[in-house]
Coordinates of C-alpha atoms in Angstrom, one line a residue:
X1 CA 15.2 -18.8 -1.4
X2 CA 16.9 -16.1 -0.1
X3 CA 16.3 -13.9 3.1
X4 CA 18.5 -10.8 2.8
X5 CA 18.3 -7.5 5.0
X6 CA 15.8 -6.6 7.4
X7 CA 14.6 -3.4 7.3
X8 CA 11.9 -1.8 9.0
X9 CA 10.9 1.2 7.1
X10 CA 9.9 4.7 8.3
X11 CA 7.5 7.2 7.7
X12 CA 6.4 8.8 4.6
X13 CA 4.3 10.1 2.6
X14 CA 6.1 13.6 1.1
X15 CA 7.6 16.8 -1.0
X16 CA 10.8 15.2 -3.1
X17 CA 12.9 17.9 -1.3
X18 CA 15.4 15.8 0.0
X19 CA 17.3 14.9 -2.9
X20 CA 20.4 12.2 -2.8
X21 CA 23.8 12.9 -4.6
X22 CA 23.6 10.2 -7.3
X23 CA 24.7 6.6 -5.7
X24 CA 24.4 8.0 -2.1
X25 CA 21.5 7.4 0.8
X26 CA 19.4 10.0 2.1
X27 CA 20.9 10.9 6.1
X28 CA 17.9 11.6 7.8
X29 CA 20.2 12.2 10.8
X30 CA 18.9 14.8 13.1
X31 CA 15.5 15.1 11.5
X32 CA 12.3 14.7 13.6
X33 CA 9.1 13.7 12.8
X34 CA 6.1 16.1 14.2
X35 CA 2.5 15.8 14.5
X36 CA 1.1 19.4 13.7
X37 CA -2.5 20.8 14.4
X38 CA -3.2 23.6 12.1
X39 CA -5.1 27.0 13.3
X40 CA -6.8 27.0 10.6
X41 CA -7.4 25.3 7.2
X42 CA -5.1 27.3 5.1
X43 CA -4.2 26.5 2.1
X44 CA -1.3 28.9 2.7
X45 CA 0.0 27.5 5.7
X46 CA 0.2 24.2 4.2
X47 CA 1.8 25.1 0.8
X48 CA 4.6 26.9 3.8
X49 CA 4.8 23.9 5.5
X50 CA 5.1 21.4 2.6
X51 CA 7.9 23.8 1.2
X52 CA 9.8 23.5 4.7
X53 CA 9.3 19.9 5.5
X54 CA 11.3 16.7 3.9
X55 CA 8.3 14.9 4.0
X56 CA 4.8 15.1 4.6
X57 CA 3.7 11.8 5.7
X58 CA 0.2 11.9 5.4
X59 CA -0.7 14.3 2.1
X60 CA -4.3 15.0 2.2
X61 CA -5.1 15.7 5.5
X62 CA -5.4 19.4 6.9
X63 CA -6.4 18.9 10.5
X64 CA -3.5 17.1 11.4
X65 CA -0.2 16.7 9.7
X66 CA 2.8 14.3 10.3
X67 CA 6.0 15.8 8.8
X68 CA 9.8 15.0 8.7
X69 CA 11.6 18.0 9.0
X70 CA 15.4 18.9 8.8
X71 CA 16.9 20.2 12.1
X72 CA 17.0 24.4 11.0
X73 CA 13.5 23.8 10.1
X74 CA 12.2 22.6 13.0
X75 CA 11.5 26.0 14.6
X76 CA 10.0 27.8 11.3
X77 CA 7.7 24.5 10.7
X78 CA 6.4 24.6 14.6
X79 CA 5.8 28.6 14.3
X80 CA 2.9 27.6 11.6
X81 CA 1.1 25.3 13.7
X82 CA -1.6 25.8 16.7
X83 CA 0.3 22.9 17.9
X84 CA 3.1 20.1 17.5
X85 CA 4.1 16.8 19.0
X86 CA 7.5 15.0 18.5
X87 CA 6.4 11.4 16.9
X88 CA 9.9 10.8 16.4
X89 CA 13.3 12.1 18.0
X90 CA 16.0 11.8 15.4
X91 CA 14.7 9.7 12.2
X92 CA 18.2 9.0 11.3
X93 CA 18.7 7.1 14.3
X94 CA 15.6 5.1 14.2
X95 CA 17.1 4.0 10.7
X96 CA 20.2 2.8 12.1
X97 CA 18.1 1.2 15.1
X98 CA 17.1 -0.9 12.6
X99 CA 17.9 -4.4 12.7
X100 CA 19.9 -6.2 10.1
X101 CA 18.5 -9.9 9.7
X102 CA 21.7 -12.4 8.9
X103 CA 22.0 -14.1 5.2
X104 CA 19.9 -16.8 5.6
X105 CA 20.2 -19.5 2.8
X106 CA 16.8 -21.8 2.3
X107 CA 17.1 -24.3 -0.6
X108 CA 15.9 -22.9 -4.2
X109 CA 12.2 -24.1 -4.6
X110 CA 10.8 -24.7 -1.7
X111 CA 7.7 -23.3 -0.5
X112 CA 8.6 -20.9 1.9
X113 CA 7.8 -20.6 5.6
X114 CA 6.3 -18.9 7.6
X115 CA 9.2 -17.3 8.8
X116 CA 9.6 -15.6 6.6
X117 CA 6.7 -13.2 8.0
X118 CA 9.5 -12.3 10.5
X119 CA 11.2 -9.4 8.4
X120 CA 11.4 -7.2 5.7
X121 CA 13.2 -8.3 2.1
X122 CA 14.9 -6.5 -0.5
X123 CA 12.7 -6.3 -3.6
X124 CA 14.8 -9.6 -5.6
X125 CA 13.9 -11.8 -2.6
X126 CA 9.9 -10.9 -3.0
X127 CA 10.3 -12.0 -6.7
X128 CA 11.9 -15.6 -5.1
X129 CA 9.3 -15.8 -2.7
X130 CA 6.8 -15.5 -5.2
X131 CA 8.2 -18.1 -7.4
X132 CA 9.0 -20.0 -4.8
X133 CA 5.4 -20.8 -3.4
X134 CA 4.2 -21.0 -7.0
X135 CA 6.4 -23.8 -7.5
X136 CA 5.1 -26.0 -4.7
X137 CA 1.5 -25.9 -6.1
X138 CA 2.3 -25.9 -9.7
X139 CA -1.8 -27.9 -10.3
X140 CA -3.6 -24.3 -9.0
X141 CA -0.8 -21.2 -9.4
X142 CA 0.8 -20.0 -11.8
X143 CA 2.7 -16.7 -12.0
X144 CA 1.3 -13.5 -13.7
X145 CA 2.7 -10.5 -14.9
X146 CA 0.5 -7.0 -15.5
X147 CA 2.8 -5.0 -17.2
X148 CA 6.2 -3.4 -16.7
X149 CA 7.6 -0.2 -14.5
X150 CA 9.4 2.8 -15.6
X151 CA 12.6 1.1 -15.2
X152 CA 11.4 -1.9 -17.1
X153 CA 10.6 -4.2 -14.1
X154 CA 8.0 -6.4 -14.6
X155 CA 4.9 -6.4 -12.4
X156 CA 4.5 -9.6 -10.8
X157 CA 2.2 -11.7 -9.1
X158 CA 0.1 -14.9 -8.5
X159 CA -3.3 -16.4 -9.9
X160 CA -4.5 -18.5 -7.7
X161 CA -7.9 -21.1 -8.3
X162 CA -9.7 -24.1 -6.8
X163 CA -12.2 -26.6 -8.0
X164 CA -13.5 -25.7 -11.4
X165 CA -9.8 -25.2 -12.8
X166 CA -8.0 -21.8 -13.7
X167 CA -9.8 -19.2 -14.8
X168 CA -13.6 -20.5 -13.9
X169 CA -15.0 -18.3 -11.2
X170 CA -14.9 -14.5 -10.4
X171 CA -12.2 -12.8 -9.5
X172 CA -10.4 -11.2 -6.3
X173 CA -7.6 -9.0 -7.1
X174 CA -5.1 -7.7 -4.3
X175 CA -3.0 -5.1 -4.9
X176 CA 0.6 -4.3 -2.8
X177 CA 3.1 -1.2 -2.2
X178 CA 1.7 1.4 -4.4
X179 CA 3.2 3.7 -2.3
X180 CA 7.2 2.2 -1.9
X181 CA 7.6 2.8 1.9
X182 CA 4.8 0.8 2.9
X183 CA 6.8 -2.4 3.3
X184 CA 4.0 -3.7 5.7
X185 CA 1.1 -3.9 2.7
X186 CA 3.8 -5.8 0.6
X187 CA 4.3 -8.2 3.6
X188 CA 0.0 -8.5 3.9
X189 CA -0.8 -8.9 0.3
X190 CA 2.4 -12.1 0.2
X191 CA 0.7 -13.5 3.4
X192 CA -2.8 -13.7 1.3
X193 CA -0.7 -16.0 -1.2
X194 CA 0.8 -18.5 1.4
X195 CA -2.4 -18.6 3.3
X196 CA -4.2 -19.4 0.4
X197 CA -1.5 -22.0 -0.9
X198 CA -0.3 -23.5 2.2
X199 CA -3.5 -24.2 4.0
X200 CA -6.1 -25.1 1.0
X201 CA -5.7 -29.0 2.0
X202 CA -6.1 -28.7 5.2
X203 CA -8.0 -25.7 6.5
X204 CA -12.1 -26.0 5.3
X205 CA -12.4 -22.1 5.0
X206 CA -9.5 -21.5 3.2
X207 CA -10.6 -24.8 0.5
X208 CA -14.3 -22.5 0.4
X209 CA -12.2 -19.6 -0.4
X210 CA -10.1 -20.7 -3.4
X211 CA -12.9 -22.9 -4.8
X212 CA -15.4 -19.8 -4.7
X213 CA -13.4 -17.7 -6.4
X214 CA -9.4 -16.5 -8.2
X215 CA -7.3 -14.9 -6.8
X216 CA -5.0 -12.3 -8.2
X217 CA -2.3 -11.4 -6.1
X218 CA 0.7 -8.6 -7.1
X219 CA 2.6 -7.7 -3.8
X220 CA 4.7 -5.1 -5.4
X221 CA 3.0 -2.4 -8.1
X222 CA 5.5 0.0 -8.0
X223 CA 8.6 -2.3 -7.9
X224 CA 11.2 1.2 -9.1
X225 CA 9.8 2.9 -6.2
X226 CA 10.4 0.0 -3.6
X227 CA 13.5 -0.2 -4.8
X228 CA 14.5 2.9 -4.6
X229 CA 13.5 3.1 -1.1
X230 CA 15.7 0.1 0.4
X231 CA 18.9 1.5 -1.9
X232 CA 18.7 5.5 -1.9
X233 CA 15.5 6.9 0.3
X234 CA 13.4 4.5 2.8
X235 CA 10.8 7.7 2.6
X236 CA 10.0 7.6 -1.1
X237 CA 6.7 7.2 -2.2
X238 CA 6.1 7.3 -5.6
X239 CA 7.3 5.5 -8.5
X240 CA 10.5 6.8 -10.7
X241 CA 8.8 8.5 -13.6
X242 CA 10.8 11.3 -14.7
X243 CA 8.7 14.9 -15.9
X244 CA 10.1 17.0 -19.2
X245 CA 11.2 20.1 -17.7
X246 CA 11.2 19.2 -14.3
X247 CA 13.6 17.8 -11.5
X248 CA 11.5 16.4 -9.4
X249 CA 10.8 12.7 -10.4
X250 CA 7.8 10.7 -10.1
X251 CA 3.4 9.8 -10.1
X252 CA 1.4 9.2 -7.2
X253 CA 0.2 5.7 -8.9
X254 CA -2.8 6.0 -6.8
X255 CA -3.8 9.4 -8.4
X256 CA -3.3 8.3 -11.4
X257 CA -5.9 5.5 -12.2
X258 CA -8.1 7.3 -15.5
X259 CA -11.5 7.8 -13.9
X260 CA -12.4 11.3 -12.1
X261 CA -8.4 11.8 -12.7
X262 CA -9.8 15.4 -13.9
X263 CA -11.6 16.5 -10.7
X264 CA -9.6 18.9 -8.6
X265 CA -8.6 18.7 -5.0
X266 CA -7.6 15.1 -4.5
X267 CA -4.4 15.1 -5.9
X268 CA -1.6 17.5 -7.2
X269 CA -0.9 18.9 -10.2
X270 CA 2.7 19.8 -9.0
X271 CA 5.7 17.2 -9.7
X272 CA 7.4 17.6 -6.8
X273 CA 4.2 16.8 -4.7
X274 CA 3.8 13.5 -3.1
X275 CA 0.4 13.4 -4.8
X276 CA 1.1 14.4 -8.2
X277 CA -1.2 12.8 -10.7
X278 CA 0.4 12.6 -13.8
X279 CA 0.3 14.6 -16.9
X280 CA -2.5 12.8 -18.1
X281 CA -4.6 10.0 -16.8
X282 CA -3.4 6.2 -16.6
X283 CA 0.3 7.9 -18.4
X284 CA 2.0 6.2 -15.6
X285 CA 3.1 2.9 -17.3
X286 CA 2.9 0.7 -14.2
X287 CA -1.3 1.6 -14.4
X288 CA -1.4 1.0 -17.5
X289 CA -0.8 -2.3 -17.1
X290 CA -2.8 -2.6 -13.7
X291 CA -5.8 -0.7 -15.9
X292 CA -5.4 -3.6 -18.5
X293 CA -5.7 -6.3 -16.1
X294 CA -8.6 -5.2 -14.3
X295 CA -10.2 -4.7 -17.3
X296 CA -9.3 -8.1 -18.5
X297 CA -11.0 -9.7 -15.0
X298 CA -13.7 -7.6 -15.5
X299 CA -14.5 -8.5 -18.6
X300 CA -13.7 -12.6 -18.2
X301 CA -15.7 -14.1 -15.3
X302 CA -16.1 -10.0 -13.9
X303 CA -14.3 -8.9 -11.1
X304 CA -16.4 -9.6 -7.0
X305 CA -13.9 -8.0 -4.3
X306 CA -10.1 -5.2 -5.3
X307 CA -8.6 -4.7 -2.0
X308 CA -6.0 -2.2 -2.1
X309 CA -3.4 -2.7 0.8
X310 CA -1.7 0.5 2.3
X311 CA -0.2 1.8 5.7
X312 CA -0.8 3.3 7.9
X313 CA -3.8 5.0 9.7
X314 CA -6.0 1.7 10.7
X315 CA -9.0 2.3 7.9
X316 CA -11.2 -0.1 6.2
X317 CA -12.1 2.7 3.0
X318 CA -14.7 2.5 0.3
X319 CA -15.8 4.4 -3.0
X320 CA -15.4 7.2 -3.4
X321 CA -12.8 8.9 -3.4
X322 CA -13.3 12.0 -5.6
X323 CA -16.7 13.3 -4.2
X324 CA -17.4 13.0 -0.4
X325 CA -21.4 13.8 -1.8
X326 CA -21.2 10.7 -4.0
X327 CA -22.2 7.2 -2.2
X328 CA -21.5 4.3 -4.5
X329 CA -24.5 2.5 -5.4
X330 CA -23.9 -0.5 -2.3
X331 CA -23.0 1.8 0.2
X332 CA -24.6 -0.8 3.1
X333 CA -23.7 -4.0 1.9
X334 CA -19.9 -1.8 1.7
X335 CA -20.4 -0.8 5.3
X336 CA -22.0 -4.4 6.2
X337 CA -18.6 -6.4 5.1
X338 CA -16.2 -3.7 6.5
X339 CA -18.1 -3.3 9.8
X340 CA -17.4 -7.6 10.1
X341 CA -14.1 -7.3 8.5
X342 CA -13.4 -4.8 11.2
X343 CA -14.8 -6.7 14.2
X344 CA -12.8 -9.8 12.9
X345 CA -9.6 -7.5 13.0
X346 CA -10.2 -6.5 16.5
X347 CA -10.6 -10.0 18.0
X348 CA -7.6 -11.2 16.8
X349 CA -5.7 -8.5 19.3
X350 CA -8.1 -5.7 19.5
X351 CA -7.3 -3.5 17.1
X352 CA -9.2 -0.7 16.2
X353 CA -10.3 0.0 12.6
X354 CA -12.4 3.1 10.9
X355 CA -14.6 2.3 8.5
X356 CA -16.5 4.2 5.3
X357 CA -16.6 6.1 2.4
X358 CA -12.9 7.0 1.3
X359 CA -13.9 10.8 0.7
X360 CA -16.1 11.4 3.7
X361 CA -14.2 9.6 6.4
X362 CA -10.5 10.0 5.7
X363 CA -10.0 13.3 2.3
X364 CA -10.7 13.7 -1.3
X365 CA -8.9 11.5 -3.8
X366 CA -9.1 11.4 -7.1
X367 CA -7.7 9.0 -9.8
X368 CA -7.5 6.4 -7.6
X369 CA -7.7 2.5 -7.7
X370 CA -11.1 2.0 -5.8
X371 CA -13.2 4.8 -7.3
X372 CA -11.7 2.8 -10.8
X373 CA -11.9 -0.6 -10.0
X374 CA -16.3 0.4 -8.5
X375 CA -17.2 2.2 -11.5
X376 CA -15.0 1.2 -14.5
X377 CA -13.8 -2.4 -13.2
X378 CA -17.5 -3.1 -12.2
X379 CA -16.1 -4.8 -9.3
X380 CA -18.9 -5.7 -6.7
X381 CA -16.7 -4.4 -4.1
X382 CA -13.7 -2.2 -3.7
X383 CA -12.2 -1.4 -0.4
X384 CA -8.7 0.1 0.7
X385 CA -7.0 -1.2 3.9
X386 CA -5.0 1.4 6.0
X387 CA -2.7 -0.8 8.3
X388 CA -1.1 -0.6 11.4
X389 CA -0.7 1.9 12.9
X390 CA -1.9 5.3 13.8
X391 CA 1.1 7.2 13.8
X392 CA 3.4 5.8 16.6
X393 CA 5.4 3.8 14.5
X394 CA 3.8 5.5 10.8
X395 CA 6.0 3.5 8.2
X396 CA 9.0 2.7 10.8
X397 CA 6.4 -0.4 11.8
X398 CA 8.7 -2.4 13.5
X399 CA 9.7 -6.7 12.1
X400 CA 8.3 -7.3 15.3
X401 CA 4.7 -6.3 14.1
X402 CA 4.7 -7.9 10.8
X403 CA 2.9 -11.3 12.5
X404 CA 0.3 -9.5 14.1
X405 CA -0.5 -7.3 11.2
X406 CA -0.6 -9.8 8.8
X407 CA -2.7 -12.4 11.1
X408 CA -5.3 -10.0 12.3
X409 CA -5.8 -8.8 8.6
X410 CA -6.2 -12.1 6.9
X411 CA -8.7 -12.6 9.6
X412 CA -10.5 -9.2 8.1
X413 CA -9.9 -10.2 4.8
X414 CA -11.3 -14.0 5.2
X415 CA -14.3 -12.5 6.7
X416 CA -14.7 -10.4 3.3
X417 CA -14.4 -13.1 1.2
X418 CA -16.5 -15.1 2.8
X419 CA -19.5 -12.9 2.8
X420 CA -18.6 -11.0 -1.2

């Protein structure tokens, strides 16, 4: 296997105003990233400052915005807000900060290390990694596809099982880089696989784990958009669906999941938004084929814990999204496993997670994977992880954090599983 270029990727979450001659990278060169507290919540101001900035980075909230702004914006962007903070100097240089890991050649086949936790990949080395530690427990893996991008790439993943053979107890589902700049979640959800793998002979509560339940495991959901963010722009969020009429390119997958896809507020009806939901629910292929597969669980031996991985904010998030006056039927057992999944997280290396209902305790979404997977899916529980960090990093998480991201959360996750 193959360990190509390490890249730590930035921050974003945004407008598609910063648009690439075709073949050339985006030069974030001189832009800075700003933290703004808004006066007021405006829908005015923000429509001003979404139309000024690159990027917002986290769409959705109003209180406090992180944007990338070109350099002659700077000053027009600040003059809208009560207040601003630099989060980062020059963008462009924290990209070329960026280390570049050496050409490291692994023989084809065999299971990967854990080393490989120690940087970020290009997207054809995720698909080798994949196949990779498949290969080395060929008696309970197999590879799974659900469905094909915009592009044509397939999405793919790992089924994982225990005692009882493939197929014979409920299911767990993890899902990876819906958004493409989260490189971190796509590192997490991978780490859930090799844990699983690597450890079932010889750790008890990972042989409890796979024997109580699948797994389903797809790292990457919106492979166009990773892509697209390690060749043209490391800020890009959405997958690569062009709109009739329109320049702007792509759908928020997680807006675009058909259940409450209707209700306004949490997501955009504008193409060029970061959050725009599509033309018509589930009409993003890639959720089609997501949609399918939860169906498929949920209908086979039904479907007991969806975790969703994102970054970044530090949230353990539950149903639902699309009314912060709607509780999902569990709420407390929800808030019981997060509020253990959360203390496990912080004794590991004391980080601090915020737990509840996705509406109420972070903003309104709508069409999105959890509020889909609870009431369509039937899944017992449905959570989204918000990974490191607050803000200090955003999506520029540094290599150097992948370990203790990915350690602290499995220690989060086990405790999930082990109590669904």
């Amino acid at each position: 296997m193959k360990s190509l270029l390490l890249i730590s990727l930035l921050l974003a979450d945004a407008l598609s105003f910063v648009v690439p001659r075709a073949g050339q990278e985006v030069d974030y060169s001189g832009f800075k990233a700003l933290r703004l507290k808004l006066s007021e919540q405006s829908e005015d101001i923000e429509a001003q400052i979404e139309e000024l900035a690159a990027h917002v980075l986290n769409p959705g909230r109003s209180e406090l915005l992180d944007v990338v702004v070109a350099p002659e914006n700077v000053d027009a962007v600040t003059a809208l807000a009560a207040e601003s903070t630099v989060i980062t100097e020059d963008v462009g240089a924290a990209f070329k900060e960026e280390t570049l890991a050496t050409k490291d050649e692994v023989s084809v086949a065999a299971v990967p290390s854990e080393t490989w936790f120690t940087a970020y990949h290009p997207y054809a080395d995720h698909i080798t990694f994949l196949r990779d530690l498949q290969s080395g427990f060929t008696s309970q893996s197999e590879i799974i596809t659900t469905g094909t991008s915009v592009q044509g790439r397939t999405l793919t993943g790992i089924h994982i099982w225990g005692s009882g053979g493939k197929g014979s107890k409920p299911a767990v589902l993890f899902h990876g880089t819906v958004h493409a700049r989260e490189w971190i979640s796509t590192m997490t959800v991978e780490y859930m696989a090799w844990q699983l793998l690597t450890k079932y002979s010889t750790n008890s509560t990972v042989k409890a784990m796979v024997d109580k339940f699948d797994f389903y495991i797809i790292p990457i959901v919106n492979p166009d958009g990773f892509v697209y963010s390690q060749t043209t722009d490391r800020l890009w969020r959405k997958n690569r669906q062009t709109v009739s009429g329109n320049s702007c390119v792509g759908r928020d997958i997680n807006r675009n999941w058909p259940y409450k896809w209707e209700v306004t507020g949490g997501a955009s009806t504008n193409p060029c938004s970061e959050t725009y939901k599509g033309q018509a629910a589930g009409d993003s292929p890639e959720n089609k084929g997501l949609v399918a597969h939860v169906n498929s669980l949920r209908d086979s031996k039904g479907l007991t814990l969806y975790i969703d991985f994102h970054s970044y904010g530090q949230y353990i998030l539950w149903p639902y999204g699309y009314n912060c006056n709607v509780v999902v039927d569990n709420d407390a057992q929800h808030r019981s496993l997060a509020t253990r999944a959360a203390s496990a997280i912080r004794a590991v290396s004391g980080t601090r997670y915020t737990i509840g209902p996705a509406c109420s305790t972070l903003y309104a979404t709508t069409g999105d994977s959890t509020d889909y997977t609870d009431a369509v899916g039937q899944s017992t529980y449905s959570y989204t992880y918000e990974l490191r960090d607050t803000g200090n990093y955003g999506f520029t998480l540094p290599a150097s954090q992948i370990q203790p991201t990915i350690r602290e959360t499995w220690e989060g996750v086990v405790s999930m599983v082990r109590d669904a």
